[in-house]
Coordinates of C-alpha atoms and ligand atoms in Angstrom, one line a residue:
M1 CA 0.0 0.0 0.0
K2 CA 1.3 3.4 -1.0
R3 CA 1.5 6.4 1.3
I4 CA 1.0 9.6 -0.7
T5 CA 1.5 13.0 1.0
T6 CA 1.4 15.5 -1.9
V7 CA -1.5 16.7 -4.0
D8 CA 0.7 16.4 -7.1
A9 CA 1.6 12.7 -6.4
M10 CA -2.1 12.0 -5.6
Q11 CA -3.3 13.5 -8.8
R12 CA -0.7 11.4 -10.8
F13 CA -1.9 8.2 -9.0
A14 CA -5.5 9.1 -9.9
D15 CA -4.6 10.0 -13.5
R16 CA -2.8 6.7 -13.9
T17 CA -5.7 4.7 -12.4
R18 CA -8.1 6.4 -14.8
S19 CA -5.9 5.9 -17.8
Q20 CA -5.9 2.2 -17.1
D21 CA -9.7 2.3 -17.3
C22 CA -9.9 1.4 -13.6
T23 CA -12.5 3.0 -11.2
L24 CA -11.3 4.8 -8.1
A25 CA -13.1 5.1 -4.8
L26 CA -12.2 7.5 -2.1
V27 CA -12.9 7.1 1.6
P28 CA -12.3 10.5 3.3
T29 CA -11.5 10.1 7.0
M30 CA -9.7 12.0 9.8
G31 CA -7.9 8.8 10.9
A32 CA -8.2 7.1 14.3
L33 CA -9.9 4.4 12.3
H34 CA -12.6 2.2 13.9
E35 CA -15.1 -0.5 12.7
G36 CA -17.3 2.2 11.2
H37 CA -14.5 3.4 8.9
L38 CA -13.5 -0.1 8.0
A39 CA -17.1 -0.8 6.9
L40 CA -16.7 2.2 4.5
V41 CA -13.5 0.7 3.2
E42 CA -15.1 -2.7 2.7
D43 CA -17.9 -1.0 0.7
A44 CA -15.4 1.0 -1.4
L45 CA -13.4 -2.2 -2.1
D46 CA -16.6 -3.9 -3.4
R47 CA -17.4 -0.9 -5.6
A48 CA -14.1 0.1 -7.3
D49 CA -10.9 -1.3 -8.8
R50 CA -8.7 1.0 -6.6
V51 CA -9.4 2.4 -3.2
V52 CA -7.7 5.5 -1.6
V53 CA -8.3 6.4 2.0
S54 CA -7.5 10.0 2.9
I55 CA -6.4 10.6 6.5
F56 CA -6.4 14.3 7.3
V57 CA -7.5 16.0 10.5
N58 CA -9.0 19.1 8.9
P59 CA -8.4 22.2 11.0
T60 CA -11.1 24.3 9.3
Q61 CA -14.0 22.1 10.5
F62 CA -13.1 22.5 14.2
G63 CA -14.3 25.5 16.3
P64 CA -11.9 27.3 18.5
E65 CA -13.2 25.5 21.6
E66 CA -13.2 22.0 19.9
D67 CA -10.8 19.1 20.0
Y68 CA -8.5 19.8 17.0
D69 CA -5.3 19.6 19.0
T70 CA -6.2 16.5 21.0
Y71 CA -8.0 14.6 18.2
P72 CA -6.5 11.1 18.2
R73 CA -3.8 10.6 15.5
D74 CA -2.0 7.3 14.8
L75 CA -1.1 7.1 11.2
E76 CA 1.0 3.9 11.5
R77 CA -1.8 2.0 13.2
D78 CA -4.3 3.2 10.7
E79 CA -2.1 2.2 7.8
E80 CA -1.7 -1.3 9.2
L81 CA -5.4 -1.7 9.3
L82 CA -5.9 -0.4 5.8
S83 CA -3.1 -2.4 4.3
A84 CA -4.4 -5.6 5.8
R85 CA -7.7 -5.0 4.0
G86 CA -6.1 -4.4 0.6
V87 CA -6.4 -0.6 0.3
D88 CA -4.2 0.7 -2.6
A89 CA -3.1 4.0 -1.2
V90 CA -3.4 6.3 1.8
F91 CA -3.5 10.0 1.1
A92 CA -2.1 11.7 4.2
P93 CA -1.2 15.3 3.3
S94 CA 0.0 17.9 5.8
V95 CA -2.0 21.0 6.7
D96 CA 0.3 23.2 4.5
E97 CA -0.3 20.8 1.6
M98 CA -4.1 21.1 1.8
Y99 CA -4.1 24.9 2.7
P100 CA -1.1 26.1 0.8
N101 CA -1.7 29.8 1.1
A102 CA -2.5 29.9 4.8
D103 CA 0.8 31.8 5.6
D104 CA 0.4 34.5 3.1
A105 CA -0.5 38.2 3.9
L106 CA -4.2 37.4 4.3
D107 CA -5.7 36.0 7.4
G108 CA -6.3 32.2 6.8
P109 CA -7.9 30.6 3.7
V110 CA -10.0 33.0 1.6
T111 CA -11.7 30.5 -0.7
W112 CA -14.5 28.4 0.7
V113 CA -17.2 26.1 -0.5
T114 CA -20.4 26.8 1.4
V115 CA -23.8 25.0 1.3
E116 CA -26.5 27.3 2.7
Q117 CA -29.7 26.5 4.6
L118 CA -29.0 22.7 5.0
T119 CA -26.3 23.7 7.4
D120 CA -28.5 25.9 9.6
S121 CA -30.1 23.1 11.7
L122 CA -29.0 20.2 13.9
C123 CA -25.1 20.3 14.3
G124 CA -24.9 23.3 12.0
A125 CA -26.8 25.4 14.5
Y126 CA -24.2 24.8 17.2
R127 CA -20.9 24.3 15.3
D128 CA -20.3 27.6 13.6
G129 CA -18.3 27.2 10.4
H130 CA -18.1 23.4 10.8
F131 CA -19.8 22.4 7.6
R132 CA -18.0 25.2 5.6
G133 CA -14.8 23.4 6.7
V134 CA -16.2 20.0 5.7
T135 CA -17.5 21.1 2.3
T136 CA -14.3 23.0 1.5
V137 CA -11.9 20.1 2.5
V138 CA -14.1 17.5 0.7
S139 CA -14.0 19.6 -2.5
K140 CA -10.2 19.8 -2.2
L141 CA -10.0 16.0 -1.6
F142 CA -12.1 15.4 -4.7
H143 CA -9.8 17.6 -6.8
A144 CA -6.7 15.9 -5.3
C145 CA -7.9 12.3 -5.5
K146 CA -10.2 12.5 -8.6
P147 CA -12.5 9.7 -7.4
H148 CA -15.4 8.2 -9.4
V149 CA -17.1 7.4 -6.1
A150 CA -16.7 8.6 -2.5
V151 CA -18.0 6.7 0.5
F152 CA -19.2 8.3 3.8
G153 CA -20.9 7.1 6.9
T154 CA -24.6 7.6 7.6
K155 CA -23.7 8.3 11.2
D156 CA -22.8 11.8 10.1
A157 CA -26.2 12.2 8.5
Q158 CA -26.2 15.9 8.1
Q159 CA -22.8 15.8 6.5
L160 CA -24.0 13.2 4.0
V161 CA -27.0 15.3 3.0
V162 CA -24.9 18.4 2.7
L163 CA -22.2 16.7 0.6
R164 CA -24.8 15.1 -1.7
R165 CA -26.3 18.6 -2.3
M166 CA -22.8 20.1 -2.8
V167 CA -22.1 17.5 -5.5
E168 CA -25.4 18.1 -7.2
D169 CA -25.2 21.9 -7.1
L170 CA -21.6 22.1 -8.2
L171 CA -22.1 19.5 -11.0
L172 CA -19.3 17.4 -9.6
D173 CA -18.7 14.1 -11.3
V174 CA -18.5 12.0 -8.1
D175 CA -21.0 9.4 -6.9
I176 CA -21.7 9.8 -3.1
V177 CA -22.4 6.6 -1.3
G178 CA -23.7 6.5 2.3
V179 CA -23.0 3.4 4.4
E180 CA -25.1 2.2 7.4
T181 CA -23.8 3.1 10.9
V182 CA -21.8 0.4 12.6
R183 CA -22.9 -0.1 16.2
E184 CA -21.3 -1.7 19.3
E185 CA -23.2 -4.5 21.0
D186 CA -25.4 -2.2 23.1
G187 CA -26.2 0.0 20.1
L188 CA -23.7 2.9 20.6
A189 CA -22.6 4.1 17.2
A190 CA -18.9 3.6 16.4
S191 CA -17.0 6.9 16.7
S192 CA -13.4 8.0 17.2
R193 CA -14.7 10.1 20.1
N194 CA -16.0 7.1 22.0
A195 CA -12.4 6.6 23.2
Y196 CA -12.7 9.8 25.3
L197 CA -15.5 8.4 27.5
S198 CA -15.0 7.2 31.0
P199 CA -16.4 3.6 31.7
D200 CA -19.4 5.2 33.4
E201 CA -20.0 7.7 30.6
R202 CA -19.6 4.8 28.1
R203 CA -22.4 2.8 29.9
Q204 CA -24.7 5.9 29.8
A205 CA -23.9 6.7 26.2
V206 CA -26.3 3.9 25.1
V207 CA -29.1 6.5 25.5
L208 CA -28.3 8.1 22.1
S209 CA -29.2 5.0 20.1
R210 CA -32.2 4.3 22.4
A211 CA -33.4 7.8 21.7
V212 CA -33.2 7.3 18.0
R213 CA -34.9 3.9 18.3
A214 CA -37.7 5.6 20.4
A215 CA -38.2 8.0 17.6
E216 CA -38.5 5.2 15.1
Q217 CA -41.0 3.3 17.3
R218 CA -43.2 6.4 17.9
I219 CA -43.4 7.2 14.2
R220 CA -44.2 3.6 13.3
Q221 CA -46.9 3.6 16.0
G222 CA -48.6 6.5 14.1
E223 CA -47.5 9.6 16.0
Q224 CA -48.3 12.6 13.8
Q225 CA -46.7 15.4 15.8
V226 CA -43.0 15.9 15.9
E227 CA -43.4 17.2 19.4
G228 CA -44.6 13.8 20.5
V229 CA -41.6 12.1 18.9
V230 CA -39.1 14.6 20.4
E231 CA -40.7 14.0 23.8
A232 CA -40.0 10.2 23.4
M233 CA -36.4 11.0 22.4
N234 CA -35.8 13.3 25.4
D235 CA -37.4 10.7 27.7
A236 CA -34.8 8.1 26.5
L237 CA -31.9 10.7 26.8
S238 CA -33.0 11.6 30.4
R239 CA -31.8 8.2 31.6
A240 CA -28.2 9.3 31.3
P241 CA -27.6 11.5 34.4
D242 CA -24.3 12.8 33.1
G243 CA -25.5 13.5 29.6
R244 CA -26.0 17.1 28.5
V245 CA -28.4 17.2 25.6
Q246 CA -27.5 19.6 22.9
Y247 CA -30.4 18.8 20.6
A248 CA -33.0 16.1 19.9
D249 CA -34.9 16.9 16.8
V250 CA -36.8 15.5 13.8
V251 CA -36.4 17.4 10.5
D252 CA -37.2 16.9 6.8
A253 CA -34.7 14.3 5.5
R254 CA -33.9 16.2 2.3
T255 CA -34.0 19.9 3.3
L256 CA -33.1 19.4 7.0
Q257 CA -35.7 22.1 7.8
P258 CA -37.8 21.9 10.9
I259 CA -41.3 20.3 10.6
D260 CA -44.2 20.1 13.0
R261 CA -46.3 17.3 11.4
L262 CA -45.5 13.8 10.2
D263 CA -47.6 12.9 7.1
P264 CA -47.7 9.4 5.6
G265 CA -44.9 9.0 3.1
D266 CA -42.7 11.7 4.6
D267 CA -39.0 11.0 4.9
V268 CA -37.6 12.5 8.1
L269 CA -34.3 12.5 10.0
A270 CA -34.4 12.0 13.8
A271 CA -31.1 13.2 15.3
V272 CA -29.5 13.7 18.7
A273 CA -26.3 15.3 20.0
V274 CA -25.3 14.8 23.6
F275 CA -22.2 15.9 25.6
F276 CA -20.6 13.7 28.2
G277 CA -18.1 16.1 29.8
D278 CA -16.3 17.6 26.8
T279 CA -17.1 14.7 24.6
R280 CA -19.8 15.3 22.1
L281 CA -21.6 12.3 20.6
I282 CA -24.2 12.2 17.8
D283 CA -26.6 9.6 16.5
N284 CA -29.5 9.6 14.0
A285 CA -31.9 7.6 11.8
F286 CA -33.6 8.3 8.5
I287 CA -37.2 7.2 8.9
S288 CA -40.1 6.9 6.4
V289 CA -43.5 7.8 7.9
P290 CA -45.7 4.7 7.2
S291 CA -48.5 5.2 4.7
E292 CA -52.0 4.6 5.9
D293 CA -53.6 1.5 4.4
Ligands
PAF301 O1 -16.4 12.6 8.5 C1 -15.2 12.9 8.6 O2 -14.4 12.2 9.1 C2 -14.8 14.3 8.1 O3 -15.8 15.3 8.3 C3 -14.4 14.3 6.6 C4 -15.5 13.9 5.7 C5 -13.2 13.3 6.4 C6 -13.9 15.7 6.2 O4 -12.8 16.1 7.0

């Protein structure tokens, strides 16, 4: 497996792959790989002739109070995991490589990719600039890696919806694939941030997946008011005494805008974000409101 660290070498690898008539899949990650990432890699390996995994902790998607400096980094361990699965290359650029003009006379990057409105709700309402950082770096990764297909986790549901829209609106020639969330035995969604939890917080963190399941059940039972579903989610979350709920909400699955009613055939997204100490965890489910027959 190759380690590629420059955009130039990455583009040459992509051009070579394409000139051999091979398809290229990209799995963008920030490293600290876990079972969830490995499920994305397996999906990518099934879909394309060559697979590149990018490992880049992207500074522009972290707020000033967030965990950019302490975010877990272990490139060698990550590479061992990927090489064992048959990944062709890891793209692991430096921050200067991805943001080449950050040290010029202007204050920080001046070119951004922004998706509006879809980024106002859920995580976007609390993480100022986060999605601008994500859409900008993913656009750059697409230009560097030139993939035919890019694979993302459904656990970051808002990210997935935003990126799909970015690709549509900017006419980018990349297929976006979303892979089902990988869960631990008790239902907790796999996340690099789970490693920050104390044993007690880890036990309590099961409430996130329970809240999402409570939303699914309420909707299947015929609840027509979002308020009723959110009540069930908050009830599940209240069983974690150390959890601080940031949000529990149900929004339209395509526009991510708030809704009040659930009508048969609607597609909605139920999503939660909860802090345990400084550790912020999220979970969600896409749910179709059953039709009346
Ligand atoms: O989901 C992530 O790990 C990141 O947001 C991504 C897509 C790799 C962009 O930095």
